[in-house]
């Protein structure tokens, strides 16, 4: 309770938690070893202490106050540890102060830094009456205000960190130097301290790293199906392998290192590979993760489904080949009703069915047309005695259709009547004007083939004089062109073509 202190080179006092760590805190020397005391903070611990009777403590505080009152110096009662305060202790402390003359009470928490400045400010106001009177704020109200202040300062500080720190490889010493001039950094450090500021920085860096790792993970997993398609596209190779054997098989593939990288240390996200952004190869140990295992199983399932779909496509084609209901020109809508109950029907998509059916119909129609052409050739006598312009009358067309109507090859095109009539007219035109242009075999016409053959085997000698231009070459025997028309099946056409080819390639011709 002395108002004058004297102690040569006496340093500031420390709380017991700081003993042994004195050098970590700021040290202040008393000026000239002497210090006048202008006021007192009378601290009362209102927490539930171990083996401590609060009534006895309050009695000690009362005796201490009596000593302080004799100094005629201002006194402020400070309730400490209010963050752990007992309501009865706080109430009794207020009752004690109320019984003293003009004794002000400030509820504080040093740990939470609530009302600490207010305690000193209140005492300064009592020492220096010219200052405005301090407003005493109850602990919980002050805690609420401070929490709001800290939350606002934290938001601003986190914004500052997110603006400055873009990489998870940033270090605190460098970043804190950059942030020191910023008020957002200064305010937060003042309220919460450097360690909490550093903690928030580290949390931000950790988030950046997690996001970076997750981006790499997603990129690897997106690439994995392509790698599996490239290295193990054959179901028979992996269908019955265990995961371990499947991985051994992958490693043995020639292109393995094009898709994967085997790291000396694992897991991959704890190695430097995570920052090697130019290396897009998949870490091989990633295959051990559940997500990669699911993709591998999905790859197996895809191959199995592809095989199943291929089997279903084959079964569908075979069904079309053998089905008596699928005739040339029959629309898919009509044919579908005959196969809806088959096992393969639900395995394929509608466009796939339509594509296969369309291809099958094209083949059916081509075969039917070829068969119908053969039928027309077999009934050649029907097409004689026509008009000179080879245009049959309605009566003649009726006769032709009546004669051919009982033939199955005629009936096969009943859903394609327009095309059937066109084939009849084309055949009539061919009969009366047989050229390679009107031939039903088109480019496969033997007449065209022979002409191409002779043209490639025989070349006219260079004409040296203009007046020789019309003179046929002597070796050609006066034959400048061969016109050959063959009516009949392809086998005969091929046989004749082979004979002509042999003739043209003999040594004496």
Short mmCIF file of C-alpha atoms in Angstrom, two decimals:
data_model
loop_
_atom_site.label_atom_id
_atom_site.label_comp_id
_atom_site.label_asym_id
_atom_site.label_seq_id
_atom_site.Cartn_x
_atom_site.Cartn_y
_atom_site.Cartn_z
CA UNK A 1 0.00 0.00 0.00
CA UNK A 2 3.03 2.32 -0.31
CA UNK A 3 2.67 5.35 -2.56
CA UNK A 4 6.41 5.58 -3.29
CA UNK A 5 8.44 2.62 -4.50
CA UNK A 6 12.21 2.49 -4.65
CA UNK A 7 14.17 -0.44 -6.04
CA UNK A 8 17.39 -0.16 -8.00
CA UNK A 9 17.06 -1.62 -11.48
CA UNK A 10 13.80 -3.30 -10.50
CA UNK A 11 12.06 -4.83 -13.51
CA UNK A 12 8.35 -5.33 -14.12
CA UNK A 13 6.60 -8.19 -12.37
CA UNK A 14 5.48 -11.38 -14.16
CA UNK A 15 2.59 -13.70 -13.67
CA UNK A 16 3.46 -17.24 -12.63
CA UNK A 17 2.74 -18.64 -16.14
CA UNK A 18 5.59 -16.48 -17.48
CA UNK A 19 8.27 -17.54 -15.01
CA UNK A 20 11.27 -18.84 -16.88
CA UNK A 21 10.09 -17.07 -20.04
CA UNK A 22 10.86 -13.52 -18.94
CA UNK A 23 13.02 -12.78 -21.96
CA UNK A 24 10.03 -13.40 -24.25
CA UNK A 25 8.20 -10.34 -22.89
CA UNK A 26 8.87 -6.63 -22.94
CA UNK A 27 10.88 -5.46 -19.91
CA UNK A 28 10.64 -2.00 -18.34
CA UNK A 29 12.95 -0.49 -15.75
CA UNK A 30 11.79 1.90 -13.05
CA UNK A 31 13.11 5.38 -13.79
CA UNK A 32 16.05 6.10 -11.49
CA UNK A 33 14.92 3.14 -9.40
CA UNK A 34 12.05 5.25 -7.98
CA UNK A 35 8.37 5.20 -8.84
CA UNK A 36 5.51 7.28 -7.34
CA UNK A 37 2.17 5.48 -7.11
CA UNK A 38 -0.87 7.55 -8.21
CA UNK A 39 -3.62 4.95 -7.82
CA UNK A 40 -4.40 1.31 -7.12
CA UNK A 41 -6.17 -1.52 -8.95
CA UNK A 42 -7.54 -3.83 -6.26
CA UNK A 43 -7.91 -7.20 -8.05
CA UNK A 44 -10.42 -9.80 -6.84
CA UNK A 45 -10.38 -13.29 -8.39
CA UNK A 46 -14.03 -14.33 -8.81
CA UNK A 47 -13.31 -17.77 -10.31
CA UNK A 48 -13.76 -21.02 -8.43
CA UNK A 49 -10.22 -21.63 -7.15
CA UNK A 50 -8.86 -24.89 -5.82
CA UNK A 51 -9.03 -25.23 -2.01
CA UNK A 52 -9.95 -21.56 -1.62
CA UNK A 53 -12.68 -19.98 0.44
CA UNK A 54 -14.03 -16.87 -1.26
CA UNK A 55 -15.36 -15.38 1.99
CA UNK A 56 -11.85 -15.47 3.47
CA UNK A 57 -10.47 -13.94 0.31
CA UNK A 58 -13.02 -11.15 0.45
CA UNK A 59 -12.08 -10.54 4.10
CA UNK A 60 -8.42 -10.19 3.03
CA UNK A 61 -9.45 -7.77 0.23
CA UNK A 62 -11.44 -5.72 2.75
CA UNK A 63 -8.42 -5.41 5.04
CA UNK A 64 -6.24 -4.48 2.07
CA UNK A 65 -8.69 -1.79 1.02
CA UNK A 66 -8.60 -0.29 4.50
CA UNK A 67 -4.83 0.13 4.11
CA UNK A 68 -5.24 1.67 0.64
CA UNK A 69 -7.88 4.10 1.84
CA UNK A 70 -5.34 5.65 4.21
CA UNK A 71 -3.20 6.75 1.21
CA UNK A 72 -6.01 9.01 -0.09
CA UNK A 73 -5.21 7.64 -3.60
CA UNK A 74 -7.93 6.53 -6.07
CA UNK A 75 -8.84 2.84 -6.00
CA UNK A 76 -10.72 0.77 -8.59
CA UNK A 77 -11.91 -2.74 -7.72
CA UNK A 78 -11.14 -5.11 -10.65
CA UNK A 79 -12.94 -8.44 -10.78
CA UNK A 80 -10.62 -10.84 -12.65
CA UNK A 81 -11.27 -14.13 -14.45
CA UNK A 82 -14.89 -13.21 -15.13
CA UNK A 83 -14.82 -15.66 -18.08
CA UNK A 84 -14.84 -18.37 -15.36
CA UNK A 85 -16.61 -16.24 -12.76
CA UNK A 86 -19.01 -17.62 -10.16
CA UNK A 87 -22.19 -15.58 -10.05
CA UNK A 88 -22.34 -15.49 -6.22
CA UNK A 89 -18.70 -14.35 -5.96
CA UNK A 90 -19.35 -11.52 -8.43
CA UNK A 91 -22.47 -10.49 -6.54
CA UNK A 92 -20.65 -10.50 -3.17
CA UNK A 93 -17.76 -8.46 -4.64
CA UNK A 94 -20.22 -5.84 -5.91
CA UNK A 95 -21.90 -5.77 -2.49
CA UNK A 96 -18.52 -5.16 -0.86
CA UNK A 97 -17.74 -2.24 -3.21
CA UNK A 98 -21.21 -0.77 -2.73
CA UNK A 99 -20.51 -0.45 0.98
CA UNK A 100 -17.47 1.73 0.32
CA UNK A 101 -17.55 5.37 -0.67
CA UNK A 102 -17.31 5.99 -4.45
CA UNK A 103 -15.64 2.61 -5.08
CA UNK A 104 -16.04 1.66 -8.75
CA UNK A 105 -16.01 -1.96 -9.95
CA UNK A 106 -14.80 -3.18 -13.42
CA UNK A 107 -15.46 -6.78 -14.48
CA UNK A 108 -12.55 -8.11 -16.57
CA UNK A 109 -11.03 -11.13 -18.21
CA UNK A 110 -7.36 -10.92 -19.10
CA UNK A 111 -7.55 -14.17 -21.08
CA UNK A 112 -10.40 -12.84 -23.24
CA UNK A 113 -9.02 -9.27 -23.10
CA UNK A 114 -12.37 -7.90 -21.93
CA UNK A 115 -12.50 -4.54 -20.09
CA UNK A 116 -8.73 -4.59 -19.33
CA UNK A 117 -8.24 -1.19 -20.97
CA UNK A 118 -11.40 0.02 -19.20
CA UNK A 119 -9.95 -0.85 -15.77
CA UNK A 120 -6.85 1.27 -16.35
CA UNK A 121 -8.85 4.00 -18.09
CA UNK A 122 -11.23 4.24 -15.12
CA UNK A 123 -8.31 4.62 -12.72
CA UNK A 124 -6.66 7.26 -14.93
CA UNK A 125 -9.92 9.23 -14.93
CA UNK A 126 -9.99 9.17 -11.13
CA UNK A 127 -6.35 10.30 -10.99
CA UNK A 128 -6.82 13.03 -13.59
CA UNK A 129 -10.21 14.63 -12.98
CA UNK A 130 -9.93 16.68 -16.15
CA UNK A 131 -10.56 13.55 -18.19
CA UNK A 132 -14.12 12.50 -19.04
CA UNK A 133 -15.75 10.05 -16.71
CA UNK A 134 -15.31 6.44 -17.86
CA UNK A 135 -18.46 4.49 -18.60
CA UNK A 136 -18.46 1.19 -16.74
CA UNK A 137 -19.65 -1.64 -19.02
CA UNK A 138 -20.80 -4.97 -17.49
CA UNK A 139 -18.68 -7.97 -18.44
CA UNK A 140 -21.17 -9.78 -20.70
CA UNK A 141 -22.09 -6.64 -22.59
CA UNK A 142 -18.40 -5.83 -23.06
CA UNK A 143 -17.76 -9.44 -24.14
CA UNK A 144 -20.51 -9.17 -26.74
CA UNK A 145 -19.15 -5.88 -28.08
CA UNK A 146 -15.64 -7.25 -28.17
CA UNK A 147 -16.76 -10.46 -29.90
CA UNK A 148 -18.45 -8.37 -32.58
CA UNK A 149 -15.34 -6.23 -32.92
CA UNK A 150 -13.10 -9.28 -33.16
CA UNK A 151 -15.41 -10.96 -35.69
CA UNK A 152 -15.37 -7.85 -37.90
CA UNK A 153 -11.59 -7.54 -37.58
CA UNK A 154 -11.21 -11.26 -38.34
CA UNK A 155 -13.31 -10.97 -41.49
CA UNK A 156 -11.19 -8.06 -42.74
CA UNK A 157 -7.96 -9.85 -41.87
CA UNK A 158 -9.05 -13.05 -43.63
CA UNK A 159 -9.96 -10.97 -46.68
CA UNK A 160 -6.46 -9.46 -46.59
CA UNK A 161 -4.87 -12.91 -46.32
CA UNK A 162 -6.92 -14.30 -49.21
CA UNK A 163 -5.95 -11.30 -51.37
CA UNK A 164 -2.24 -11.59 -50.66
CA UNK A 165 -1.77 -15.36 -50.28
CA UNK A 166 -2.58 -17.23 -53.51
CA UNK A 167 -0.27 -20.21 -53.14
CA UNK A 168 -0.15 -22.90 -50.49
CA UNK A 169 3.65 -22.70 -50.57
CA UNK A 170 3.76 -19.22 -49.01
CA UNK A 171 5.66 -18.87 -45.67
CA UNK A 172 4.49 -16.83 -42.66
CA UNK A 173 7.62 -14.62 -42.20
CA UNK A 174 7.42 -13.33 -45.76
CA UNK A 175 3.63 -12.87 -45.73
CA UNK A 176 3.52 -11.18 -42.32
CA UNK A 177 6.10 -8.64 -43.54
CA UNK A 178 3.89 -7.85 -46.52
CA UNK A 179 0.80 -7.44 -44.33
CA UNK A 180 2.31 -5.33 -41.51
CA UNK A 181 1.47 -1.93 -43.07
CA UNK A 182 -2.17 -2.95 -43.64
CA UNK A 183 -4.71 -1.72 -41.03
CA UNK A 184 -6.60 -5.02 -41.31
CA UNK A 185 -3.50 -6.85 -40.06
CA UNK A 186 -2.71 -4.27 -37.36
CA UNK A 187 -6.26 -4.23 -35.96
CA UNK A 188 -6.53 -8.00 -35.74
CA UNK A 189 -3.10 -8.45 -34.17
CA UNK A 190 -3.93 -5.74 -31.63
CA UNK A 191 -7.16 -7.55 -30.66
CA UNK A 192 -6.10 -11.19 -30.90
CA UNK A 193 -2.32 -11.31 -31.09
CA UNK A 194 0.25 -12.48 -33.64
CA UNK A 195 -0.16 -16.16 -32.88
CA UNK A 196 -3.86 -16.16 -33.77
CA UNK A 197 -3.08 -14.17 -36.92
CA UNK A 198 -0.51 -16.78 -37.87
CA UNK A 199 -2.98 -19.57 -37.10
CA UNK A 200 -5.54 -18.08 -39.49
CA UNK A 201 -2.83 -17.74 -42.13
CA UNK A 202 -1.89 -21.41 -41.72
CA UNK A 203 -5.55 -22.42 -41.96
CA UNK A 204 -5.86 -20.44 -45.20
CA UNK A 205 -2.70 -22.06 -46.60
CA UNK A 206 -4.02 -25.48 -45.64
CA UNK A 207 -7.28 -24.76 -47.45
CA UNK A 208 -5.33 -23.69 -50.54
CA UNK A 209 -3.34 -26.90 -50.43
CA UNK A 210 -6.47 -29.02 -50.01
CA UNK A 211 -8.09 -27.25 -52.95
CA UNK A 212 -4.94 -27.70 -55.04
CA UNK A 213 -4.71 -31.40 -54.14
CA UNK A 214 -8.40 -31.86 -54.89
CA UNK A 215 -8.00 -30.24 -58.31
CA UNK A 216 -5.09 -32.57 -59.09
CA UNK A 217 -7.07 -35.55 -57.79
CA UNK A 218 -10.04 -34.69 -60.00
CA UNK A 219 -7.73 -34.28 -63.00
CA UNK A 220 -6.09 -37.66 -62.36
CA UNK A 221 -9.42 -39.40 -61.87
CA UNK A 222 -10.76 -37.81 -65.07
CA UNK A 223 -7.73 -39.18 -66.94
CA UNK A 224 -7.87 -42.66 -65.39
CA UNK A 225 -10.70 -44.05 -67.60
CA UNK A 226 -8.72 -43.02 -70.70
CA UNK A 227 -5.62 -44.74 -69.31
CA UNK A 228 -7.56 -47.94 -68.63
CA UNK A 229 -9.12 -47.83 -72.11
CA UNK A 230 -5.66 -47.47 -73.65
CA UNK A 231 -3.84 -50.10 -71.55
CA UNK A 232 -6.46 -52.78 -70.86
CA UNK A 233 -9.24 -52.53 -73.46
CA UNK A 234 -9.71 -56.32 -73.63
CA UNK A 235 -12.15 -57.77 -71.09
CA UNK A 236 -10.71 -61.28 -71.39
CA UNK A 237 -7.37 -59.96 -70.16
CA UNK A 238 -8.62 -58.58 -66.83
CA UNK A 239 -12.08 -60.00 -66.18
CA UNK A 240 -10.99 -62.60 -63.64
CA UNK A 241 -7.89 -60.86 -62.22
CA UNK A 242 -7.58 -59.65 -58.63
CA UNK A 243 -6.82 -55.96 -58.10
CA UNK A 244 -3.18 -56.73 -57.28
CA UNK A 245 -2.71 -58.81 -60.43
CA UNK A 246 -4.48 -56.18 -62.50
CA UNK A 247 -2.03 -53.56 -61.24
CA UNK A 248 0.91 -55.85 -62.11
CA UNK A 249 -0.55 -56.24 -65.58
CA UNK A 250 -0.83 -52.47 -65.98
CA UNK A 251 2.83 -51.99 -64.97
CA UNK A 252 3.90 -54.54 -67.59
CA UNK A 253 2.21 -52.66 -70.44
CA UNK A 254 4.61 -50.90 -72.88
CA UNK A 255 2.75 -47.58 -72.60
CA UNK A 256 2.43 -47.73 -68.80
CA UNK A 257 4.80 -44.80 -68.15
CA UNK A 258 2.92 -42.68 -70.67
CA UNK A 259 -0.08 -42.68 -68.34
CA UNK A 260 1.30 -43.38 -64.83
CA UNK A 261 4.20 -42.37 -62.60
CA UNK A 262 5.50 -44.56 -59.76
CA UNK A 263 6.63 -42.35 -56.86
CA UNK A 264 9.35 -43.34 -54.40
CA UNK A 265 7.28 -41.95 -51.52
CA UNK A 266 3.57 -42.26 -50.89
CA UNK A 267 0.89 -41.07 -50.60
CA UNK A 268 1.20 -38.91 -53.71
CA UNK A 269 -0.52 -35.86 -52.14
CA UNK A 270 2.19 -35.69 -49.46
CA UNK A 271 5.03 -35.55 -52.01
CA UNK A 272 6.48 -32.88 -54.28
CA UNK A 273 4.62 -34.46 -57.20
CA UNK A 274 1.52 -32.58 -56.13
CA UNK A 275 3.23 -29.32 -57.17
CA UNK A 276 4.63 -30.69 -60.45
CA UNK A 277 1.85 -29.18 -62.54
CA UNK A 278 3.64 -29.93 -65.83
CA UNK A 279 3.53 -33.65 -65.08
CA UNK A 280 -0.02 -34.81 -65.75
CA UNK A 281 0.72 -38.53 -65.32
CA UNK A 282 -1.36 -40.34 -62.72
CA UNK A 283 0.43 -41.33 -59.46
CA UNK A 284 0.23 -45.10 -59.40
CA UNK A 285 -0.62 -45.23 -55.69
CA UNK A 286 -3.82 -43.30 -56.47
CA UNK A 287 -5.22 -46.62 -57.70
CA UNK A 288 -5.42 -47.72 -54.06
CA UNK A 289 -8.01 -45.05 -53.25
CA UNK A 290 -11.75 -45.86 -53.17
CA UNK A 291 -12.53 -43.38 -55.98
CA UNK A 292 -9.98 -45.04 -58.31
CA UNK A 293 -11.24 -48.49 -57.35
CA UNK A 294 -14.75 -47.42 -58.33
CA UNK A 295 -13.47 -46.19 -61.71
CA UNK A 296 -11.66 -49.50 -62.27
CA UNK A 297 -14.85 -51.40 -61.46
CA UNK A 298 -16.75 -49.05 -63.78
CA UNK A 299 -14.20 -49.84 -66.52
CA UNK A 300 -14.79 -53.56 -66.02
CA UNK A 301 -18.54 -53.05 -66.05
CA UNK A 302 -18.29 -50.94 -69.22
CA UNK A 303 -16.31 -53.68 -71.00
CA UNK A 304 -18.82 -56.29 -69.83
CA UNK A 305 -21.71 -54.17 -71.03
CA UNK A 306 -19.99 -53.53 -74.35
CA UNK A 307 -19.54 -57.28 -74.80
CA UNK A 308 -23.14 -57.83 -73.79
CA UNK A 309 -24.33 -55.14 -76.20
CA UNK A 310 -22.19 -56.65 -78.98
CA UNK A 311 -23.81 -60.01 -78.28
CA UNK A 312 -27.22 -58.37 -78.31
CA UNK A 313 -26.46 -56.61 -81.61
CA UNK A 314 -25.37 -59.94 -83.08
CA UNK A 315 -28.49 -61.64 -81.72
CA UNK A 316 -30.61 -58.85 -83.16
CA UNK A 317 -28.99 -59.18 -86.60
CA UNK A 318 -29.44 -62.97 -86.51
CA UNK A 319 -33.05 -62.48 -85.49
CA UNK A 320 -33.57 -60.16 -88.46
CA UNK A 321 -31.92 -62.66 -90.81
CA UNK A 322 -34.20 -65.49 -89.75
CA UNK A 323 -37.40 -63.57 -89.11
CA UNK A 324 -40.09 -64.19 -91.75
CA UNK A 325 -41.79 -60.96 -90.67
CA UNK A 326 -38.94 -58.69 -91.81
CA UNK A 327 -39.40 -58.10 -95.52
CA UNK A 328 -37.83 -55.58 -97.89
CA UNK A 329 -39.18 -52.09 -97.35
CA UNK A 330 -41.01 -52.87 -94.10
CA UNK A 331 -40.75 -49.80 -91.78
CA UNK A 332 -39.06 -50.18 -88.38
CA UNK A 333 -42.28 -49.22 -86.61
CA UNK A 334 -44.01 -52.28 -88.07
CA UNK A 335 -41.09 -54.67 -87.54
CA UNK A 336 -40.47 -53.60 -83.94
CA UNK A 337 -43.62 -55.24 -82.63
CA UNK A 338 -42.27 -58.67 -83.66
CA UNK A 339 -39.05 -58.37 -81.57
CA UNK A 340 -40.15 -56.44 -78.49
CA UNK A 341 -40.42 -59.64 -76.44
CA UNK A 342 -36.92 -60.87 -77.29
CA UNK A 343 -34.21 -60.91 -74.57
CA UNK A 344 -31.98 -58.43 -76.35
CA UNK A 345 -34.64 -55.78 -76.86
CA UNK A 346 -34.09 -53.87 -73.60
CA UNK A 347 -30.29 -53.93 -73.83
CA UNK A 348 -29.87 -51.53 -76.72
CA UNK A 349 -30.98 -47.97 -77.35
CA UNK A 350 -33.64 -47.20 -79.93
CA UNK A 351 -31.17 -45.45 -82.35
CA UNK A 352 -28.96 -48.58 -82.28
CA UNK A 353 -31.88 -50.80 -83.23
CA UNK A 354 -32.88 -48.41 -85.99
CA UNK A 355 -29.32 -48.26 -87.36
CA UNK A 356 -28.94 -52.07 -87.45
CA UNK A 357 -32.40 -52.45 -88.91
CA UNK A 358 -31.68 -49.78 -91.52
CA UNK A 359 -28.48 -51.56 -92.60
CA UNK A 360 -30.29 -54.87 -92.72
CA UNK A 361 -33.12 -53.37 -94.79
CA UNK A 362 -30.57 -51.92 -97.22
CA UNK A 363 -29.04 -55.38 -97.70
CA UNK A 364 -32.50 -56.97 -98.00
CA UNK A 365 -33.56 -54.46 -100.63
CA UNK A 366 -30.33 -54.83 -102.62
CA UNK A 367 -30.67 -58.64 -102.63
CA UNK A 368 -34.35 -58.39 -103.55
CA UNK A 369 -33.52 -56.04 -106.43
CA UNK A 370 -30.79 -58.38 -107.66
CA UNK A 371 -33.16 -61.34 -107.47
CA UNK A 372 -35.84 -59.33 -109.26
CA UNK A 373 -33.36 -58.41 -112.00
CA UNK A 374 -32.58 -62.08 -112.49
CA UNK A 375 -36.31 -62.71 -112.67
CA UNK A 376 -36.65 -60.11 -115.43
CA UNK A 377 -33.80 -61.73 -117.36
CA UNK A 378 -35.46 -65.13 -117.06
CA UNK A 379 -38.71 -63.71 -118.56
CA UNK A 380 -37.05 -61.96 -121.50
CA UNK A 381 -39.89 -62.91 -123.91
CA UNK A 382 -42.24 -60.64 -121.94
CA UNK A 383 -40.38 -57.57 -123.12
CA UNK A 384 -40.43 -58.22 -126.86
CA UNK A 385 -42.89 -56.72 -129.36
CA UNK A 386 -43.01 -53.34 -127.61
CA UNK A 387 -43.41 -49.98 -129.30
CA UNK A 388 -40.40 -48.64 -131.18
CA UNK A 389 -39.70 -46.17 -128.38
CA UNK A 390 -39.71 -49.07 -125.89
CA UNK A 391 -42.44 -47.51 -123.77
CA UNK A 392 -44.88 -50.14 -122.62
CA UNK A 393 -48.58 -49.37 -122.53
CA UNK A 394 -50.70 -49.77 -119.42
CA UNK A 395 -52.06 -52.99 -120.87
CA UNK A 396 -48.55 -54.33 -121.50
CA UNK A 397 -47.43 -53.37 -117.96
CA UNK A 398 -50.51 -55.11 -116.63
CA UNK A 399 -49.61 -58.26 -118.56
CA UNK A 400 -46.02 -58.13 -117.28
CA UNK A 401 -47.12 -57.71 -113.67
CA UNK A 402 -49.77 -60.45 -114.06
CA UNK A 403 -47.21 -62.93 -115.39
CA UNK A 404 -44.59 -62.06 -112.76
CA UNK A 405 -47.09 -61.62 -109.94
CA UNK A 406 -46.97 -65.22 -108.78
CA UNK A 407 -43.19 -65.18 -108.47
CA UNK A 408 -41.84 -64.79 -104.93
CA UNK A 409 -39.11 -62.49 -106.22
CA UNK A 410 -41.83 -60.18 -107.52
CA UNK A 411 -43.80 -60.32 -104.26
CA UNK A 412 -40.66 -59.55 -102.23
CA UNK A 413 -40.82 -55.95 -103.50
CA UNK A 414 -44.52 -55.42 -102.85
CA UNK A 415 -43.77 -52.68 -100.28
CA UNK A 416 -41.53 -50.98 -102.87
CA UNK A 417 -43.88 -50.89 -105.86
CA UNK A 418 -42.50 -47.64 -107.24
CA UNK A 419 -38.96 -49.01 -107.23
CA UNK A 420 -40.16 -52.31 -108.72
CA UNK A 421 -41.87 -50.47 -111.59
CA UNK A 422 -38.75 -48.39 -112.11
CA UNK A 423 -36.64 -51.56 -112.38
CA UNK A 424 -39.05 -52.96 -115.02
CA UNK A 425 -38.83 -49.76 -117.06
CA UNK A 426 -35.05 -49.68 -116.70
CA UNK A 427 -34.85 -53.31 -117.85
CA UNK A 428 -37.03 -52.59 -120.90
CA UNK A 429 -34.75 -49.67 -121.77
CA UNK A 430 -31.73 -51.96 -121.44
CA UNK A 431 -33.25 -54.65 -123.67
CA UNK A 432 -33.89 -52.18 -126.48
CA UNK A 433 -30.77 -50.06 -125.91
CA UNK A 434 -28.08 -52.42 -124.50
CA UNK A 435 -25.11 -50.27 -123.50
CA UNK A 436 -22.85 -50.24 -120.51
CA UNK A 437 -24.63 -47.11 -119.34
CA UNK A 438 -28.02 -48.88 -119.24
CA UNK A 439 -26.67 -52.18 -117.93
CA UNK A 440 -28.30 -53.25 -114.63
CA UNK A 441 -24.84 -54.12 -113.28
CA UNK A 442 -23.74 -50.48 -113.68
CA UNK A 443 -20.00 -50.19 -112.95
CA UNK A 444 -19.69 -54.00 -112.72
CA UNK A 445 -20.86 -54.38 -116.35
CA UNK A 446 -18.53 -56.69 -118.25
CA UNK A 447 -18.63 -54.39 -121.26
CA UNK A 448 -17.16 -51.60 -119.11
CA UNK A 449 -14.67 -53.98 -117.50
CA UNK A 450 -13.40 -55.30 -120.85
CA UNK A 451 -13.04 -51.79 -122.17
CA UNK A 452 -11.02 -50.80 -119.10
CA UNK A 453 -8.92 -53.95 -119.43
CA UNK A 454 -8.12 -53.40 -123.09
CA UNK A 455 -7.43 -49.73 -122.47
CA UNK A 456 -4.90 -50.53 -119.77
CA UNK A 457 -3.16 -53.28 -121.81
CA UNK A 458 -2.93 -51.67 -125.24
CA UNK A 459 -1.58 -48.19 -125.94
CA UNK A 460 -1.50 -46.64 -129.43
CA UNK A 461 2.04 -45.82 -130.67
CA UNK A 462 2.85 -42.12 -130.71
CA UNK A 463 1.50 -40.57 -133.88
CA UNK A 464 4.48 -38.96 -135.61
CA UNK A 465 2.61 -37.25 -138.46
CA UNK A 466 -0.77 -35.65 -138.63
CA UNK A 467 -1.89 -37.67 -141.68
CA UNK A 468 -1.36 -40.94 -139.77
CA UNK A 469 -3.89 -40.00 -137.12
CA UNK A 470 -6.68 -42.08 -138.66
CA UNK A 471 -4.52 -45.10 -139.47
CA UNK A 472 -5.14 -48.02 -137.09
CA UNK A 473 -2.05 -49.63 -135.50
CA UNK A 474 -0.92 -52.68 -137.47
CA UNK A 475 -0.86 -55.01 -134.46
CA UNK A 476 -4.49 -54.33 -133.71
CA UNK A 477 -5.59 -56.23 -136.84
CA UNK A 478 -7.87 -53.36 -137.77
CA UNK A 479 -9.91 -53.75 -134.57
CA UNK A 480 -10.24 -50.38 -132.86
CA UNK A 481 -12.95 -51.27 -130.29
CA UNK A 482 -14.65 -54.35 -128.88
CA UNK A 483 -18.33 -54.13 -127.96
CA UNK A 484 -19.44 -56.99 -125.74
CA UNK A 485 -22.88 -57.40 -124.17
CA UNK A 486 -23.45 -60.30 -121.77
CA UNK A 487 -26.85 -61.22 -120.37
CA UNK A 488 -26.78 -63.65 -117.48
CA UNK A 489 -25.50 -64.36 -113.98
CA UNK A 490 -22.33 -62.86 -112.51
CA UNK A 491 -20.50 -66.21 -112.65
CA UNK A 492 -20.64 -66.24 -116.44
CA UNK A 493 -19.55 -62.62 -116.57
CA UNK A 494 -16.50 -63.32 -114.42
CA UNK A 495 -15.62 -66.37 -116.52
CA UNK A 496 -15.70 -64.40 -119.77
CA UNK A 497 -13.71 -61.56 -118.25
CA UNK A 498 -11.01 -63.98 -117.12
CA UNK A 499 -10.79 -65.45 -120.63
CA UNK A 500 -10.41 -61.99 -122.18
CA UNK A 501 -7.80 -61.06 -119.56
CA UNK A 502 -5.79 -64.19 -120.40
CA UNK A 503 -6.10 -63.41 -124.12
CA UNK A 504 -4.86 -59.86 -123.69
CA UNK A 505 -1.83 -60.84 -121.62
CA UNK A 506 -0.54 -63.63 -123.96
CA UNK A 507 2.79 -63.02 -125.68
CA UNK A 508 1.59 -63.20 -129.30
CA UNK A 509 -1.29 -60.71 -128.98
#
